[in-house]
Amino acid sequence: MSDLSFKKNNNPIEIQEYYQNLCEEINRYNYAYHTLDAPLVSDQVYDKAYQALVELETQYQDILDTSLSPTKRVGSKPLTAFEVIAHKVPMLSLSNGFDDEDIAGFYKRLTELTQTHALSFECEPKLDGLAISIHYKNGRLDYAVTRGDGVEGEKVTENVKTIRNVPLQLKGDNLPKEIEVRGEIIINKQDFLALNQIAEARDDKVFANPRNAAAGSVRQLDSRIAAKRKLKMYAYGVGAYSGFTLPQTQYELMQQLKLWGFQLTDEVEVVDGEEGLLDYYRRMGHKRADLPYDIDGLVYKLNRLDLQTKAGFIAKAPRWALAHKFPAEEVESEILAVDFQVGRTGAVTPVARLKPVAVGGVIVSNATLHNIDEIKRKDIKVHDRVIVRRAGDVIPEVVRSLPEYRDANTTQEIVMPKVCPVCQSNIEYINDQAIARCTGGWHCRAQRKERIKHFASRKAMDIDGMGDKIVEQLVDKEIIKTPADLYALNLPVLSQLERMGRKSSLNLLDALEKSKTVLLHRFIYALGIKDIGEVSAKALANHFGSLEAIKNATLEEMISIHDIGEVMASHVKAFWQDPLNIELVDALIAVGITIIEPKKVAAEVAETVVDNPFFGKTVVITGSFAEFTRDELKEKLEALGAKCSGSVSSKTDFLIAGEKAGSKLAKAQALGIKVITEDELQVN
């Protein structure tokens, strides 16, 4: 460690100078450790220097600028919401290629567009994480924004500051006045597995894959949580900039980012021609499993920046770049056993219990077998060697068996049970459908759990804190049997559950009380009527206007509604013909559920048209609001008969603009669309 001796009687200028030197020294340690993977000092030396910095900031907080201190890496106080910010230059997506023919077509198009027949490309892995744009002013980190929809994203500055290999201050001289540095935030495979092991030990929810873990960490309102996750950012390009002259090639630009202190993947290289691209693809495909991070493909960019400009863009992607995607990853494993899971609607699904195997960074030990027809078609037996596939976030599936490895003495036929494995009710097959269903309904503990989880979910009754594990405990202990029983819970009952202290129990009771007032379409959706999703629930609520009207509606009346088909209508009718369902709804009303009915009756609308300018209008919402979330505002507008759209067009009637409204506001103003601010808004 450098000589950074400090005496407590130093004057303010000396204190600030010492502090700056100490920050630079620790930043140097961090860069060597987290970016170069080459530690300069022992943990003990680092800890001693870091503790000295903390003590200094505590003692002299009034005279020190700590905005870029290494101590910011541990996170700060939680935010209440993320601010939405427009990108200065849109973060475009990439066109995809999947085979040799796609690459040949890509190369041929570029030779025609650039009128150049010998092209070189900067190539790099396509990291499977969260895209980020980090803004720097005069070399200092200013703010960071997620990709979002490409036009605007969420400001996640405090979380990005906790990422150890993200420079808070760019290295070197002649720094740009302003620049957006773009990259991918990821979690390495080993760090991801360790994160899930800790979650399992605490009986917490585990992440499905490294990408979800990275994205979920960056979008935590409490940056102290993000700081505990071993996130890394790999740079891949720039957006807007000023006071800086671009080099001649993409590769040189990447090397400049490296000089400024950003980490690049070790696999960045330049190749020549179509054959160079295919050779890089073959080499990286072989190397893929050994990389420390997940990749789902490769990215090819024209190396010469002047040729990038010449090639130009299509609507949402540059013509000069391509994502060469890998096929869905497949691995070999063994079926140890087959269980049968029962879902919310009673569907019984065979699930293979596998010898654990890593697929795309996820340790897979279960895979769906879909149904008995698929099992027969693929000729799958217990103890078979099988090929398992996992693509993106899709549930892993058994693709096929490997009968050449089959041992006739150990393999077993898979047979669907005749009774439910949970409640022993009969299993039925309706009209020769492949899907088998348990007939137990609310009597089946498995269905009961899933139905109550659905009832409490965010888009239904939105009971904050009523997680899956709490529901499972409540049902297993026979404390609740229907959703109405949730509203009889009290502090002594909740406090006896695992991981439920006094504070979390009180919070859950408060959430239950708040959920008693609910919009009609949310209540219909919460009931879990077969095939009735959010859209169809809204269609029923808006058309009939009341729960009683829906209950008494005829099949013909329901089928006449857009978004409601004959099968949906028959399921709604069947729901109200079941005495148990009627008893359930009556019990919910009896415990104090108040249903807010949409203002949809024609006569009422005619009388209040002056007070309700939104009825029948197309509305777009943008920005952030002080009084409500976007989802809450959307519900209020839809309750008034408005149609909420996600994009501005000539058919838009109103734009509701909150704080930090971005490109949608500019487009609305250009089209002459009426803009309503939060102060002007009246939706209550």
XYZ file of C-alpha atoms in Angstrom:
684
model
C 0.000 0.000 0.000
C 1.187 3.521 -0.787
C 2.314 5.857 1.988
C -0.959 7.491 2.939
C -0.156 8.525 6.480
C -2.621 10.928 8.007
C -2.588 13.104 11.122
C -5.817 14.166 12.780
C -4.679 17.785 13.174
C -4.431 18.316 9.394
C -6.301 21.261 7.958
C -9.367 20.789 5.630
C -7.312 21.018 2.421
C -4.909 18.340 3.680
C -7.836 16.168 4.786
C -9.444 16.422 1.347
C -6.145 15.655 -0.383
C -5.526 12.631 1.814
C -9.096 11.464 1.256
C -8.778 11.765 -2.539
C -5.518 9.799 -2.506
C -7.074 7.062 -0.376
C -10.100 6.820 -2.723
C -7.784 6.504 -5.734
C -5.737 3.818 -4.008
C -8.810 1.720 -3.161
C -10.232 2.241 -6.662
C -6.916 0.938 -7.999
C -7.266 -2.161 -5.806
C -10.864 -2.650 -6.967
C -9.949 -2.311 -10.658
C -7.127 -4.832 -10.354
C -9.276 -7.316 -8.430
C -12.671 -7.046 -10.155
C -11.740 -6.036 -13.709
C -8.277 -7.499 -14.268
C -8.701 -10.494 -11.910
C -5.195 -9.681 -10.631
C -5.262 -8.651 -6.918
C -2.592 -6.142 -5.854
C -2.834 -6.590 -2.076
C -4.081 -9.093 0.473
C -7.633 -8.972 1.858
C -6.266 -7.730 5.174
C -4.504 -4.749 3.557
C -7.602 -3.919 1.517
C -9.914 -4.152 4.535
C -7.634 -1.881 6.571
C -7.596 0.791 3.838
C -11.366 0.515 3.317
C -12.089 0.867 7.041
C -9.849 3.952 7.173
C -11.938 5.448 4.361
C -15.218 4.737 6.193
C -13.908 6.357 9.378
C -12.685 9.372 7.440
C -16.084 9.881 5.743
C -17.874 9.549 9.075
C -15.619 12.054 10.854
C -15.357 14.665 8.084
C -18.626 14.212 6.162
C -19.207 17.993 6.071
C -16.093 18.764 4.034
C -15.731 15.682 1.806
C -17.327 14.950 -1.568
C -18.262 11.270 -1.216
C -20.405 10.988 -4.378
C -17.876 8.706 -6.120
C -16.443 7.044 -3.046
C -15.720 3.273 -3.114
C -18.087 3.066 -0.124
C -20.971 3.675 -2.570
C -20.404 0.111 -3.718
C -22.321 -1.176 -0.675
C -25.611 0.511 -1.622
C -27.707 3.247 -0.106
C -31.194 3.856 1.291
C -34.073 2.180 -0.601
C -35.919 4.111 -3.307
C -39.713 4.236 -3.507
C -39.759 3.929 -7.311
C -37.553 4.145 -10.393
C -37.537 7.283 -12.510
C -38.148 6.733 -16.236
C -35.606 8.391 -18.544
C -35.466 8.601 -22.345
C -32.281 7.398 -24.039
C -30.423 10.108 -25.933
C -29.766 7.514 -28.643
C -32.226 4.561 -28.790
C -30.926 1.197 -27.592
C -31.816 -0.880 -30.637
C -32.261 -4.630 -30.785
C -30.306 -6.852 -33.186
C -31.514 -8.930 -36.110
C -30.989 -12.665 -35.585
C -29.268 -15.332 -37.635
C -29.549 -19.053 -36.913
C -27.659 -21.002 -39.588
C -24.948 -20.765 -42.256
C -27.446 -19.498 -44.834
C -28.395 -16.570 -42.579
C -24.727 -15.618 -42.212
C -24.179 -15.857 -45.962
C -27.179 -13.582 -46.526
C -25.946 -11.116 -43.906
C -22.502 -10.930 -45.521
C -23.877 -10.578 -49.043
C -26.231 -7.726 -48.029
C -23.370 -5.830 -46.427
C -21.114 -6.167 -49.443
C -23.942 -4.695 -51.556
C -24.774 -1.906 -49.086
C -21.159 -0.855 -48.550
C -19.943 -1.698 -52.089
C -17.001 -3.408 -50.391
C -16.150 -7.067 -51.035
C -13.560 -7.737 -48.332
C -15.223 -7.041 -44.991
C -13.878 -7.534 -41.472
C -15.974 -7.876 -38.329
C -15.553 -7.250 -34.617
C -16.954 -10.356 -32.919
C -17.936 -10.943 -29.303
C -20.124 -13.259 -27.203
C -23.789 -12.301 -26.815
C -24.012 -12.208 -23.035
C -27.311 -13.292 -21.524
C -27.960 -10.514 -18.998
C -29.486 -7.053 -18.680
C -28.541 -4.298 -21.139
C -27.511 -1.019 -19.494
C -26.520 2.494 -20.600
C -24.204 4.360 -18.202
C -23.830 8.127 -18.657
C -20.607 9.951 -17.809
C -20.014 13.710 -17.609
C -16.414 14.869 -17.653
C -15.385 11.332 -16.762
C -17.642 11.002 -13.685
C -20.528 8.541 -13.535
C -23.708 10.628 -13.781
C -26.577 8.139 -14.090
C -27.441 4.674 -15.437
C -30.552 3.536 -17.335
C -31.867 0.071 -18.238
C -32.657 -0.661 -21.867
C -36.417 -0.675 -21.148
C -38.303 -0.553 -24.439
C -35.252 0.805 -26.251
C -36.600 4.360 -26.233
C -36.767 4.882 -22.484
C -35.692 2.891 -19.466
C -35.524 2.971 -15.682
C -32.893 4.978 -13.824
C -30.950 2.476 -11.692
C -27.893 4.572 -10.844
C -27.503 3.538 -7.206
C -27.618 -0.153 -8.098
C -25.102 0.201 -10.935
C -22.713 2.054 -8.622
C -22.500 -1.096 -6.492
C -21.098 -3.139 -9.404
C -17.410 -3.399 -8.631
C -16.064 -3.412 -12.184
C -18.073 -0.339 -13.270
C -15.764 2.707 -13.098
C -17.162 5.581 -11.041
C -14.489 7.776 -12.640
C -13.040 7.053 -16.084
C -9.305 6.427 -16.222
C -6.824 8.418 -18.310
C -6.725 11.914 -19.849
C -8.606 13.621 -22.690
C -11.901 12.222 -21.493
C -15.118 12.951 -23.425
C -17.312 15.775 -22.189
C -20.277 13.390 -22.175
C -20.652 9.758 -23.216
C -23.118 6.859 -22.870
C -21.267 3.581 -22.382
C -23.379 0.546 -23.088
C -22.936 -2.985 -21.865
C -24.477 -6.085 -20.354
C -24.865 -6.747 -16.622
C -24.500 -10.423 -15.749
C -23.809 -12.866 -12.931
C -21.154 -15.494 -13.553
C -22.278 -19.132 -13.476
C -20.480 -20.007 -10.242
C -21.697 -16.877 -8.453
C -25.237 -17.665 -9.603
C -25.097 -21.203 -8.234
C -23.726 -19.904 -4.918
C -26.510 -17.290 -4.767
C -29.175 -19.974 -5.196
C -27.519 -22.246 -2.640
C -27.751 -19.450 -0.069
C -31.412 -18.847 -1.011
C -32.220 -22.552 -0.636
C -30.507 -22.684 2.766
C -32.711 -19.773 3.893
C -35.802 -21.322 2.309
C -36.076 -18.290 0.020
C -37.167 -18.282 -3.612
C -34.360 -19.249 -5.995
C -33.687 -17.605 -9.354
C -34.533 -19.512 -12.539
C -31.316 -18.548 -14.341
C -28.391 -16.094 -14.202
C -30.148 -13.586 -16.462
C -33.149 -13.337 -14.117
C -30.801 -13.010 -11.168
C -28.909 -10.145 -12.820
C -32.049 -8.332 -14.001
C -33.780 -8.789 -10.647
C -30.730 -7.492 -8.784
C -30.406 -4.355 -10.918
C -34.123 -3.592 -10.476
C -34.067 -3.787 -6.668
C -35.317 -0.573 -5.061
C -32.886 -1.281 -2.221
C -29.391 -0.979 -3.711
C -27.917 -2.703 -0.652
C -29.425 -5.937 -1.991
C -27.835 -5.380 -5.392
C -24.497 -4.779 -3.683
C -24.594 -8.280 -2.170
C -25.015 -9.929 -5.588
C -21.769 -10.438 -7.505
C -22.813 -8.501 -10.578
C -20.409 -7.678 -13.413
C -20.739 -5.342 -16.382
C -19.099 -6.023 -19.733
C -19.002 -3.071 -22.136
C -19.909 -3.520 -25.797
C -20.320 -0.018 -27.271
C -21.354 3.606 -26.893
C -24.465 5.691 -27.448
C -24.504 9.486 -27.483
C -21.234 11.358 -26.919
C -19.654 14.810 -27.166
C -16.122 16.146 -26.893
C -14.730 12.886 -28.263
C -13.628 11.698 -31.718
C -14.461 8.105 -32.558
C -11.618 5.878 -33.761
C -11.827 4.253 -37.190
C -12.975 0.788 -36.111
C -15.285 -0.943 -33.665
C -12.375 -2.924 -32.258
C -10.394 0.261 -31.549
C -13.484 1.719 -29.845
C -13.686 -1.364 -27.623
C -10.010 -0.997 -26.718
C -10.648 2.655 -25.813
C -13.402 1.540 -23.445
C -10.896 -0.838 -21.877
C -8.399 2.013 -21.395
C -11.114 4.052 -19.636
C -11.485 1.212 -17.113
C -14.291 -0.969 -18.515
C -14.050 -4.722 -18.669
C -14.442 -6.499 -22.018
C -14.933 -10.203 -22.573
C -11.719 -12.048 -23.348
C -13.323 -13.392 -26.535
C -13.506 -10.063 -28.439
C -11.646 -10.412 -31.737
C -11.602 -9.311 -35.388
C -12.243 -11.812 -38.194
C -12.226 -11.499 -41.985
C -14.996 -12.505 -44.354
C -17.907 -14.916 -44.169
C -15.677 -17.896 -43.408
C -14.117 -15.963 -40.506
C -17.570 -15.508 -38.979
C -18.424 -19.201 -39.302
C -15.058 -20.244 -37.887
C -15.584 -17.931 -34.878
C -19.046 -19.466 -34.373
C -17.646 -23.010 -34.404
C -14.828 -22.150 -32.018
C -17.128 -20.340 -29.578
C -19.718 -23.126 -29.733
C -17.057 -25.579 -28.582
C -15.815 -23.149 -25.911
C -19.284 -22.123 -24.695
C -19.608 -24.574 -21.799
C -16.231 -23.500 -20.403
C -16.980 -19.771 -20.328
C -17.564 -18.278 -16.848
C -20.853 -16.683 -17.989
C -23.936 -17.712 -19.955
C -24.151 -16.728 -23.621
C -27.038 -17.373 -25.984
C -25.195 -16.501 -29.180
C -22.562 -14.249 -30.731
C -22.627 -10.676 -32.048
C -20.997 -9.640 -35.321
C -20.412 -5.944 -36.093
C -18.825 -4.400 -39.156
C -15.434 -3.343 -37.902
C -15.026 -0.103 -39.879
C -17.247 2.602 -38.377
C -17.554 4.461 -41.684
C -19.001 1.316 -43.264
C -21.444 1.001 -40.342
C -22.724 4.478 -41.231
C -22.957 3.527 -44.892
C -24.914 0.330 -44.140
C -27.380 2.232 -41.951
C -30.409 0.957 -40.035
C -33.782 -0.657 -40.464
C -36.677 0.279 -38.176
C -35.424 -1.294 -34.942
C -31.977 -2.695 -35.697
C -28.672 -1.745 -37.351
C -28.021 -3.393 -40.722
C -24.308 -3.642 -39.870
C -24.718 -6.013 -36.905
C -26.191 -9.470 -36.362
C -26.835 -11.756 -33.408
C -25.889 -15.305 -34.398
C -28.022 -17.342 -31.983
C -27.106 -20.749 -30.661
C -29.779 -23.464 -30.866
C -31.646 -24.335 -27.672
C -29.150 -26.067 -25.398
C -29.579 -29.805 -25.043
C -27.863 -32.092 -22.538
C -28.049 -35.720 -21.527
C -29.383 -36.954 -18.182
C -31.260 -39.851 -16.584
C -34.857 -40.079 -15.386
C -34.719 -41.220 -11.765
C -38.482 -41.151 -11.182
C -41.721 -39.617 -12.462
C -44.085 -37.625 -10.244
C -47.505 -36.213 -11.074
C -48.216 -32.565 -10.273
C -51.719 -31.173 -9.869
C -52.319 -27.597 -11.012
C -54.914 -24.919 -10.214
C -57.467 -26.242 -12.691
C -56.841 -29.873 -11.731
C -54.584 -30.676 -14.693
C -52.319 -33.605 -13.804
C -48.876 -33.231 -15.392
C -46.152 -35.916 -15.377
C -42.792 -34.487 -14.281
C -39.472 -36.282 -14.699
C -37.139 -36.187 -11.701
C -33.694 -36.089 -13.269
C -30.162 -36.717 -12.239
C -29.156 -33.031 -11.762
C -27.512 -31.520 -14.813
C -26.403 -27.992 -15.818
C -28.310 -26.527 -18.768
C -27.600 -22.930 -19.758
C -26.250 -22.030 -16.308
C -29.206 -23.572 -14.472
C -29.020 -26.766 -12.461
C -31.976 -28.738 -13.779
C -33.388 -31.634 -11.743
C -36.989 -31.582 -13.041
C -38.390 -31.535 -16.577
C -41.927 -31.651 -17.891
C -43.150 -34.694 -19.807
C -46.279 -32.767 -20.900
C -48.830 -35.626 -21.032
C -49.175 -39.372 -21.549
C -49.520 -39.038 -25.332
C -46.149 -37.251 -25.523
C -44.587 -39.916 -23.295
C -45.791 -42.664 -25.658
C -44.768 -40.735 -28.780
C -41.242 -40.188 -27.459
C -41.030 -43.711 -26.000
C -39.871 -42.528 -22.558
C -39.481 -44.836 -19.563
C -38.276 -44.437 -15.983
C -34.462 -44.874 -15.749
C -34.019 -44.014 -19.430
C -31.110 -41.898 -20.584
C -32.781 -38.843 -22.143
C -32.008 -35.560 -23.897
C -33.161 -32.508 -21.921
C -33.699 -29.119 -23.561
C -34.071 -25.700 -22.069
C -34.609 -22.589 -24.225
C -34.625 -19.180 -22.508
C -36.985 -19.098 -19.543
C -39.102 -22.002 -20.810
C -39.605 -24.921 -18.406
C -37.070 -27.684 -19.204
C -38.514 -30.571 -21.211
C -37.480 -34.086 -22.073
C -36.950 -34.013 -25.844
C -36.369 -37.716 -26.514
C -35.146 -40.919 -24.988
C -31.904 -42.734 -25.872
C -33.157 -46.330 -26.111
C -29.715 -47.582 -27.178
C -28.635 -47.177 -23.534
C -31.790 -48.796 -22.116
C -31.509 -51.694 -19.656
C -34.612 -53.880 -19.987
C -34.175 -55.088 -16.393
C -34.343 -51.611 -14.819
C -36.554 -49.417 -17.043
C -40.215 -49.043 -16.141
C -43.277 -47.989 -18.107
C -44.813 -44.631 -17.141
C -48.486 -45.042 -16.332
C -50.889 -42.222 -15.516
C -52.610 -42.685 -12.150
C -56.346 -43.369 -12.024
C -56.802 -41.294 -8.869
C -55.288 -37.986 -7.801
C -51.945 -38.515 -6.022
C -52.868 -35.737 -3.565
C -56.570 -36.162 -2.680
C -57.373 -39.597 -4.160
C -60.271 -38.175 -6.192
C -60.933 -39.736 -9.584
C -58.929 -38.502 -12.562
C -60.957 -37.947 -15.718
C -60.158 -37.540 -19.396
C -62.703 -35.300 -21.126
C -63.503 -35.987 -24.786
C -60.337 -38.050 -25.247
C -58.160 -35.038 -24.458
C -54.527 -35.740 -23.618
C -54.819 -33.687 -20.415
C -55.970 -35.586 -17.329
C -57.773 -33.677 -14.574
C -58.337 -34.305 -10.883
C -62.045 -34.012 -10.044
C -61.390 -33.001 -6.431
C -61.729 -29.236 -6.921
C -61.472 -27.365 -3.618
C -61.276 -30.690 -1.793
C -57.866 -31.324 -3.386
C -55.092 -29.777 -1.320
C -52.880 -29.231 -4.371
C -55.612 -27.382 -6.271
C -56.511 -25.444 -3.128
C -52.947 -24.158 -2.781
C -52.681 -23.098 -6.416
C -56.135 -21.471 -6.418
C -55.363 -19.435 -3.296
C -51.964 -18.424 -4.701
C -53.778 -17.225 -7.834
C -56.391 -15.379 -5.762
C -53.672 -13.497 -3.864
C -51.487 -12.758 -6.923
C -50.590 -9.232 -8.017
C -52.982 -9.064 -10.969
C -55.818 -10.538 -8.939
C -56.416 -9.384 -5.331
C -52.807 -8.142 -5.024
C -52.232 -9.271 -1.424
C -48.670 -8.056 -0.900
C -46.637 -10.494 1.205
C -48.901 -13.506 0.646
C -46.155 -15.597 -0.938
C -46.311 -19.200 -2.112
C -44.605 -20.616 0.970
C -47.025 -18.844 3.314
C -50.017 -20.183 1.388
C -48.565 -23.691 1.452
C -48.044 -23.539 5.220
C -51.558 -22.218 5.815
C -53.122 -24.990 3.717
C -50.899 -27.768 5.063
C -51.725 -26.749 8.628
C -55.425 -26.622 7.609
C -55.677 -23.031 8.818
C -57.347 -22.012 5.550
C -59.471 -23.953 3.081
C -60.820 -21.164 0.858
C -59.755 -17.604 -0.006
C -62.382 -16.263 2.401
C -60.445 -17.842 5.271
C -57.533 -15.509 4.518
C -59.518 -12.623 5.949
C -59.940 -14.396 9.290
C -56.182 -14.567 9.858
C -54.787 -12.747 12.881
C -51.461 -11.917 14.456
C -51.178 -15.001 16.738
C -51.905 -17.353 13.804
C -49.480 -15.707 11.382
C -46.720 -15.377 13.950
C -46.543 -19.153 14.384
C -45.630 -19.655 10.721
C -42.020 -20.133 9.639
C -40.172 -16.885 8.793
C -43.117 -14.748 9.901
C -42.202 -12.293 12.639
C -44.431 -9.650 14.177
C -43.606 -6.941 11.630
C -44.116 -9.106 8.534
C -47.343 -10.502 10.033
C -48.696 -6.992 10.656
C -47.743 -5.960 7.120
C -49.594 -8.956 5.693
C -52.705 -8.205 7.774
C -52.591 -4.630 6.478
C -52.319 -5.915 2.888
C -55.302 -8.203 3.429
C -57.371 -5.279 4.677
C -56.391 -3.131 1.687
C -57.296 -5.914 -0.729
C -60.913 -5.887 0.459
C -61.636 -3.056 -1.963
C -61.168 -4.431 -5.469
C -62.110 -3.619 -9.054
C -64.693 -5.952 -10.585
C -62.418 -7.354 -13.297
C -59.701 -8.162 -10.725
C -62.245 -9.990 -8.578
C -63.476 -12.043 -11.556
C -59.894 -12.908 -12.480
C -59.109 -13.824 -8.858
C -61.922 -16.397 -8.820
C -59.844 -18.535 -11.174
C -62.617 -19.412 -13.626
C -61.184 -21.785 -16.197
C -59.817 -20.011 -19.316
C -60.767 -16.555 -17.987
C -57.641 -14.425 -17.993
C -57.083 -10.711 -17.425
C -58.373 -9.606 -20.832
C -61.544 -11.710 -20.754
C -62.206 -10.711 -17.122
C -62.060 -7.028 -18.147
C -64.316 -7.710 -21.115
C -66.951 -9.303 -18.842
C -66.669 -6.539 -16.237
C -66.909 -3.698 -18.747
C -69.828 -5.266 -20.640
C -72.044 -6.326 -17.729
C -70.965 -3.740 -15.166
C -71.735 -5.817 -12.050
C -71.036 -9.227 -10.529
C -74.748 -10.014 -10.359
C -75.198 -9.296 -14.068
C -72.310 -11.633 -14.947
C -73.743 -14.334 -12.701
C -77.123 -14.154 -14.448
C -75.857 -13.661 -18.018
C -76.860 -16.134 -20.721
C -74.411 -17.937 -22.973
C -75.612 -15.895 -25.929
C -75.013 -12.612 -24.112
C -71.465 -13.610 -23.185
C -70.561 -14.977 -26.623
C -71.604 -11.653 -28.169
C -68.744 -9.920 -26.313
C -65.457 -9.380 -28.095
C -62.699 -11.492 -26.430
C -65.242 -14.033 -25.081
C -65.627 -17.273 -27.023
C -68.091 -20.133 -26.656
C -65.746 -22.243 -24.538
C -65.009 -19.331 -22.161
C -68.711 -18.546 -21.859
C -69.516 -22.169 -21.017
C -66.865 -22.154 -18.270
C -68.330 -18.975 -16.759
C -71.809 -20.530 -16.777
C -70.465 -23.746 -15.237
C -68.726 -21.774 -12.497
C -71.977 -20.146 -11.364
C -73.860 -23.446 -11.504
C -71.567 -25.000 -8.879
C -73.003 -24.467 -5.336
C -69.466 -24.503 -3.874
C -68.441 -21.557 -6.042
C -71.535 -19.573 -5.102
C -70.828 -20.336 -1.447
C -67.231 -19.137 -1.904
C -68.264 -15.808 -3.490
C -70.930 -15.239 -0.815
C -68.309 -15.896 1.878
C -65.956 -13.336 0.340
C -68.688 -10.707 0.248
C -69.561 -11.583 3.851
C -65.997 -10.917 5.091
C -66.147 -7.396 3.687
C -64.972 -7.574 0.085
C -66.186 -4.414 -1.669
C -66.308 -4.642 -5.453
C -65.841 -1.440 -7.456
C -68.048 -1.705 -10.530
C -67.035 0.023 -13.785
C -69.007 3.040 -14.939
C -70.242 1.231 -18.007
C -74.054 1.462 -18.149
C -74.981 3.535 -21.191
C -77.473 5.722 -19.388
C -74.954 6.601 -16.681
C -72.302 7.398 -19.248
C -74.685 9.673 -21.152
C -75.502 11.574 -17.960
C -71.859 11.977 -16.904
C -70.175 12.449 -20.281
C -69.067 15.967 -19.299
C -67.449 14.641 -16.130
C -65.934 11.659 -17.923
C -63.991 12.717 -21.006
C -62.172 9.363 -21.181
C -65.102 7.104 -22.100
C -64.458 5.462 -25.453
C -61.118 7.285 -25.891
C -57.657 5.856 -26.611
C -55.187 6.945 -23.941
C -51.400 6.540 -23.607
C -49.637 6.884 -20.235
C -45.988 7.956 -19.914
C -43.671 9.184 -17.153
C -44.010 8.721 -13.394
C -46.745 9.978 -11.075
C -46.846 11.099 -7.454
C -50.316 9.821 -6.556
C -50.375 6.391 -8.201
C -48.417 3.853 -10.228
C -48.974 3.469 -13.957
C -50.913 0.229 -13.374
C -53.205 1.972 -10.887
C -53.797 4.857 -13.292
C -54.488 2.417 -16.124
C -57.129 0.675 -14.015
C -58.786 3.970 -13.121
C -58.939 5.011 -16.783
C -60.262 1.638 -17.932
C -62.925 1.816 -15.219
C -64.018 5.061 -16.900
C -64.303 3.306 -20.249
C -60.956 4.333 -21.742
C -58.802 2.097 -23.914
C -55.164 2.259 -22.756
C -52.511 1.805 -25.431
C -48.746 1.398 -25.109
C -47.767 3.560 -28.076
C -48.654 6.973 -29.481
C -50.267 7.145 -32.925
C -52.649 9.314 -34.889
C -55.499 7.350 -33.276
C -54.447 8.425 -29.749
C -56.935 10.826 -28.122
C -55.001 11.765 -24.961
C -51.482 11.427 -23.581
C -51.283 11.365 -19.771
C -47.822 12.746 -19.013
C -46.141 12.420 -15.625
C -42.669 13.454 -14.524
C -39.760 12.632 -16.837
C -42.044 11.954 -19.808
C -39.821 11.026 -22.734
C -40.192 10.368 -26.441
C -43.908 9.591 -26.249
C -44.550 13.166 -25.095
C -42.508 14.570 -27.984
C -44.373 12.395 -30.484
C -47.767 13.367 -29.041
C -46.898 17.057 -29.288
C -45.744 16.602 -32.883
C -49.057 14.929 -33.761
C -51.085 17.594 -31.973
C -52.501 15.137 -29.413
C -53.940 16.631 -26.226
C -51.524 16.218 -23.308
C -52.876 15.993 -19.747
C -50.569 16.475 -16.764
C -51.050 14.885 -13.359
C -52.252 18.211 -11.931
C -54.957 18.398 -14.610
C -55.958 14.748 -14.312
C -59.318 13.859 -12.737
C -59.942 10.108 -12.573
C -61.493 9.609 -9.141
